[in-house]
PDB file of C-alpha atoms in Angstrom:
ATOM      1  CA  UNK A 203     148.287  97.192 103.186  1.00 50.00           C
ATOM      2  CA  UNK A 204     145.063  95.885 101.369  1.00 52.00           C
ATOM      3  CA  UNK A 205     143.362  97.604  98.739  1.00 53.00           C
ATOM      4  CA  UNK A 206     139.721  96.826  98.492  1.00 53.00           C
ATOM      5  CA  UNK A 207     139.064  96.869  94.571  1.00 50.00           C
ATOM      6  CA  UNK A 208     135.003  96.563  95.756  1.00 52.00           C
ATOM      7  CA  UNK A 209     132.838  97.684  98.257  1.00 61.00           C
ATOM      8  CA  UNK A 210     130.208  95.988  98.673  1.00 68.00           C
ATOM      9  CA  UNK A 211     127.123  98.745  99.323  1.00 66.00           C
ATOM     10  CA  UNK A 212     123.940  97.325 100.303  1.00 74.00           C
ATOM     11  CA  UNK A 213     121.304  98.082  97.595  1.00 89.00           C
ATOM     12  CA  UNK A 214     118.589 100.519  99.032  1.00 94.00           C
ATOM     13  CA  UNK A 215     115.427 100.034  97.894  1.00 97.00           C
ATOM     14  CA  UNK A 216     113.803 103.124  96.682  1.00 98.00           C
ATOM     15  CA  UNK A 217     109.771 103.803  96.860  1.00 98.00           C
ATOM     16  CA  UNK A 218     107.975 106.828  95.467  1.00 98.00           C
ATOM     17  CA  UNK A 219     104.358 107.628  95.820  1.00 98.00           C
ATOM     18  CA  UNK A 220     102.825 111.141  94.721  1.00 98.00           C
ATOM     19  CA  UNK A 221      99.680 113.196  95.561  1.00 96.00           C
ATOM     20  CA  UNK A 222      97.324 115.608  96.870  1.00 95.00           C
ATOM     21  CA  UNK A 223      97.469 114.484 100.580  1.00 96.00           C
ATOM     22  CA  UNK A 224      94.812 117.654 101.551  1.00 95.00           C
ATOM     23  CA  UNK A 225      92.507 116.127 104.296  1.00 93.00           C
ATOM     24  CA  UNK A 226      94.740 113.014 105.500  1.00 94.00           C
ATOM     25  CA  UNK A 227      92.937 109.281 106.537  1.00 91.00           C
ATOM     26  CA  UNK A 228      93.299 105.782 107.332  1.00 92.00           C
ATOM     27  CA  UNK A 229      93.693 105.062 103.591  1.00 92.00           C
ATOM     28  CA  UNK A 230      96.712 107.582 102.934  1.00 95.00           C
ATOM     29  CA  UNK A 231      98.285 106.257 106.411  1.00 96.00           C
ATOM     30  CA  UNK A 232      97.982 102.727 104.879  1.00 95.00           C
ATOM     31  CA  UNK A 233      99.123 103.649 101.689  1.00 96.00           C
ATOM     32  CA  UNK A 234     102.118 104.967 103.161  1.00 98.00           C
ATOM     33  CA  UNK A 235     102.618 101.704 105.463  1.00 98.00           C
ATOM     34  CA  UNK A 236     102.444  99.469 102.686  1.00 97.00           C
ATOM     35  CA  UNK A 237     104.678 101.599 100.468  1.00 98.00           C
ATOM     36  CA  UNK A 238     107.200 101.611 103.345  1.00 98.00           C
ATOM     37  CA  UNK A 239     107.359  97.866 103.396  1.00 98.00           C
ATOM     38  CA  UNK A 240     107.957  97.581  99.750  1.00 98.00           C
ATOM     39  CA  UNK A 241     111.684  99.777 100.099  1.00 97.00           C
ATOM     40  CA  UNK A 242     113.985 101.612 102.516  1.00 97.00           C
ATOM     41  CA  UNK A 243     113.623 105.023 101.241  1.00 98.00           C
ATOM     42  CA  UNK A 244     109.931 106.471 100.523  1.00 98.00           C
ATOM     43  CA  UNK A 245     109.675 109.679  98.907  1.00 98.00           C
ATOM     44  CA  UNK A 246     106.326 111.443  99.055  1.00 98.00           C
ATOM     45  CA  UNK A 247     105.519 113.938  96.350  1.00 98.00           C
ATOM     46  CA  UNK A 248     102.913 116.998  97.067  1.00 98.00           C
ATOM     47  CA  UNK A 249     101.211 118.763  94.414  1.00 98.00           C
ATOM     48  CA  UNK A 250     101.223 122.464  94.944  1.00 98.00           C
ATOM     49  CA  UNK A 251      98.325 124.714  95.964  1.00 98.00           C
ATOM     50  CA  UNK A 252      98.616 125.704  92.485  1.00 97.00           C
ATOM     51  CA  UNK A 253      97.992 122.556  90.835  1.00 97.00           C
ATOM     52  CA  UNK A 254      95.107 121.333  93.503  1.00 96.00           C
ATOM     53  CA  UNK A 255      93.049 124.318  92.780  1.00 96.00           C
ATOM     54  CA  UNK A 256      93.130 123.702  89.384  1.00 96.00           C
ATOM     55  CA  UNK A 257      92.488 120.170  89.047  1.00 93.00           C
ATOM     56  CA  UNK A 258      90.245 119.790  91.762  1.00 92.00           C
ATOM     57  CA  UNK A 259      88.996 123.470  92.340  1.00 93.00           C
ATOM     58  CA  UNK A 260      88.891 126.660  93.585  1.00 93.00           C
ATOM     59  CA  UNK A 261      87.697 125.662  97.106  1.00 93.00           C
ATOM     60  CA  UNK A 262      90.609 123.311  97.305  1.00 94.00           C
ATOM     61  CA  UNK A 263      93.321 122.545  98.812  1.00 96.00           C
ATOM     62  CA  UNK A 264      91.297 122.572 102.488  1.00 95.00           C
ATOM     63  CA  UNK A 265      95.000 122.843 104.256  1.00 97.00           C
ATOM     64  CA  UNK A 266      97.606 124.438 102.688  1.00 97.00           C
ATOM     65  CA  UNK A 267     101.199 123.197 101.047  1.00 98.00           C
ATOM     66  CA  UNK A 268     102.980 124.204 104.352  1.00 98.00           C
ATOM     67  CA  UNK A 269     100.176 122.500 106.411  1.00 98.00           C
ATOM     68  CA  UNK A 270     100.379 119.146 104.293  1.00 98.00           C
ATOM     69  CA  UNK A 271     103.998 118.965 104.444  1.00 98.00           C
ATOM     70  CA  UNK A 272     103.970 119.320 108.179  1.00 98.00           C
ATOM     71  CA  UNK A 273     101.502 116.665 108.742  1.00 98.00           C
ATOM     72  CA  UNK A 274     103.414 113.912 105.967  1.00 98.00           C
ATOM     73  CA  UNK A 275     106.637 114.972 107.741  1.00 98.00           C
ATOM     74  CA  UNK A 276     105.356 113.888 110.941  1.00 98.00           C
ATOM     75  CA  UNK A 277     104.525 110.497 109.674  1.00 98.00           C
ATOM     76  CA  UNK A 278     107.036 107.823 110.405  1.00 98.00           C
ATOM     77  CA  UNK A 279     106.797 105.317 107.147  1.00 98.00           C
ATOM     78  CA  UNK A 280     107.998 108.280 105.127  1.00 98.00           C
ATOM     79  CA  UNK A 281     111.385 109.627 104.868  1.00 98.00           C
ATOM     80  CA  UNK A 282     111.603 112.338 102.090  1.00 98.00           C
ATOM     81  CA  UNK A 283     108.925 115.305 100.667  1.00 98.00           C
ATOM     82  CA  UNK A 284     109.008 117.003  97.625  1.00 98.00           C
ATOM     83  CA  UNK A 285     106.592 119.509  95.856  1.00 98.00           C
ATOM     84  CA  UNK A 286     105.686 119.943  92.379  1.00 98.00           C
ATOM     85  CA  UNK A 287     103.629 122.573  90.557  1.00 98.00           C
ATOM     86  CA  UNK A 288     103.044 120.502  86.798  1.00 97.00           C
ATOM     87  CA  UNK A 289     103.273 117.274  85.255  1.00 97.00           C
ATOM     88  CA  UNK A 290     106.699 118.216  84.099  1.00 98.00           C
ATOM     89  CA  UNK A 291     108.009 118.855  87.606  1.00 98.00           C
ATOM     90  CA  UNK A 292     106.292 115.769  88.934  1.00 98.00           C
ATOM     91  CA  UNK A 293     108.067 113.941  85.565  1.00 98.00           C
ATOM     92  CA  UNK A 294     111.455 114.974  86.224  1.00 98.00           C
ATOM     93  CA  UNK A 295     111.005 114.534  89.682  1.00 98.00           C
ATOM     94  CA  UNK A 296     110.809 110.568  89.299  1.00 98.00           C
ATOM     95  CA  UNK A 297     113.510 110.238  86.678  1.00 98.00           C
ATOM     96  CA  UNK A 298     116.151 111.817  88.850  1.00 97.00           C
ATOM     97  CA  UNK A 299     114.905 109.604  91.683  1.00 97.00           C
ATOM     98  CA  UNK A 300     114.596 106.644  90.094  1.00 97.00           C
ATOM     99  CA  UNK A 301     112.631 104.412  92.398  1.00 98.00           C
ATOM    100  CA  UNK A 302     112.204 100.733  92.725  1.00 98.00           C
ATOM    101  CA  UNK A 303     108.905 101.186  93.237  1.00 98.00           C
ATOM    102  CA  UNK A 304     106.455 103.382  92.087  1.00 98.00           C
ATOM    103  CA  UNK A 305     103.168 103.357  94.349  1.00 98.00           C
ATOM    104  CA  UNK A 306      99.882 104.553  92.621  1.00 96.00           C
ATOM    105  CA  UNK A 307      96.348 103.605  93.751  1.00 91.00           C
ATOM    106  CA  UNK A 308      94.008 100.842  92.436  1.00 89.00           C
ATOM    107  CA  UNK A 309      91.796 103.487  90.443  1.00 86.00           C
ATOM    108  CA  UNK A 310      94.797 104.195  88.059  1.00 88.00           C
ATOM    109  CA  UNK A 311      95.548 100.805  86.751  1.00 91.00           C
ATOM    110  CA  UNK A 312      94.302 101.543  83.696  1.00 91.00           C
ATOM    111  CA  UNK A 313      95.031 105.506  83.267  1.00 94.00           C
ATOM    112  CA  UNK A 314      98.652 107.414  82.046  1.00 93.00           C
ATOM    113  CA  UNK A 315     101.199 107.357  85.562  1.00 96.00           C
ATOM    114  CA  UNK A 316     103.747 110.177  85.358  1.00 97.00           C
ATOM    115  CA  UNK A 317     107.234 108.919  85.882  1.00 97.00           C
ATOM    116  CA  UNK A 318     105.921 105.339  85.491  1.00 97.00           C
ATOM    117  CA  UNK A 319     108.875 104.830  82.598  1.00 97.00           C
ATOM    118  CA  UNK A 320     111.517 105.416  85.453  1.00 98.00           C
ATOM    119  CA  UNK A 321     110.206 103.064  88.168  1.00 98.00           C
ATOM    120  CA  UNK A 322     111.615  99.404  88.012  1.00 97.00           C
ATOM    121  CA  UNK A 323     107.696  98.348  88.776  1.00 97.00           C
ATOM    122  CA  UNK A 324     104.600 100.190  89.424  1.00 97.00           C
ATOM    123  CA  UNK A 325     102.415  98.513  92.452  1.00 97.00           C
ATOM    124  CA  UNK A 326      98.873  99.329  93.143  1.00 96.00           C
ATOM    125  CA  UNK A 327      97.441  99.725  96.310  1.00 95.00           C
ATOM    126  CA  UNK A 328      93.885  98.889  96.421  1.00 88.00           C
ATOM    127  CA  UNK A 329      91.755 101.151  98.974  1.00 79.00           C
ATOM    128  CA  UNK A 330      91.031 100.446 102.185  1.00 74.00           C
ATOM    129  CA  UNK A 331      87.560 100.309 103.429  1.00 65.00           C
ATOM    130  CA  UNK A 332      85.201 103.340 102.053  1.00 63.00           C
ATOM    131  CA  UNK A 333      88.307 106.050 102.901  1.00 58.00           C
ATOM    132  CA  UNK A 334      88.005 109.347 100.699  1.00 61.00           C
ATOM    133  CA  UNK A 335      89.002 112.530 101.083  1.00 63.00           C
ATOM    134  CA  UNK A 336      85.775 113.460  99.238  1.00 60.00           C
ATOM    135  CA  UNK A 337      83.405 111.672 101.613  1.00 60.00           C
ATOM    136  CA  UNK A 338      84.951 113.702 104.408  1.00 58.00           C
ATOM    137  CA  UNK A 339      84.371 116.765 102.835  1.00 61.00           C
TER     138      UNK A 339
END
């Protein structure tokens, strides 16, 4: 009998990307696309209604947590959604994870990204075309 001293595992590339998600577009789909090339394993993280009210107002979120995590579920680049109510969550969230990659849009390059210590590399995804949630509304 042989004893294998090793496996060899395949590494499995890890992606995170985090945010509202509230009125979905082109621009979220292709964020999600091109995070989904950059790893095997893309985990989505969804502020809370909570936390989007706050930050963004009391007429926000437009569809609510259970709505937005049925409609990311249903898209196929991403495999995993989690939820998170503060910074701390959001925080902790990434350094048990541990990804590759961290995804962040273009317009943070220059601003504090949560989590960003815990990420191998941070990418930035430039937006497509004029896609906003704000324009919609």
């Amino acid at each position: 009998m042989v004893l294998l001293t090793s496996l060899i595992m395949p590494t499995i590339k890890k992606v995170w990307v985090n945010g509202t998600f509230d009125v979905l577009h082109r621009g979220h789909i292709e964020l999600f696309k091109f995070a989904k090339s950059k790893g095997d394993h893309l985990i989505v993280g969804i502020d809370s209604d909570e936390r989007i009210k706050k930050n963004k107002g009391f007429t926000r979120p437009i569809n609510t947590l259970e709505d937005r995590y049925f409609f990311l579920k249903c898209i196929k680049y991403i495999d995993e959604i989690r939820t998170f109510g503060s910074d701390r969550e959001l925080r902790n969230m990434i350094a048990s994870y541990k990804p590759d990659y961290l995804v962040v849009g273009s317009d943070w390059r220059d601003k504090i990204v949560i989590g960003a210590e815990f990420a191998e590399d941070i990418l930035f995804f430039d937006r497509i075309g004029d896609f906003s949630t704000s324009k919609i509304l």
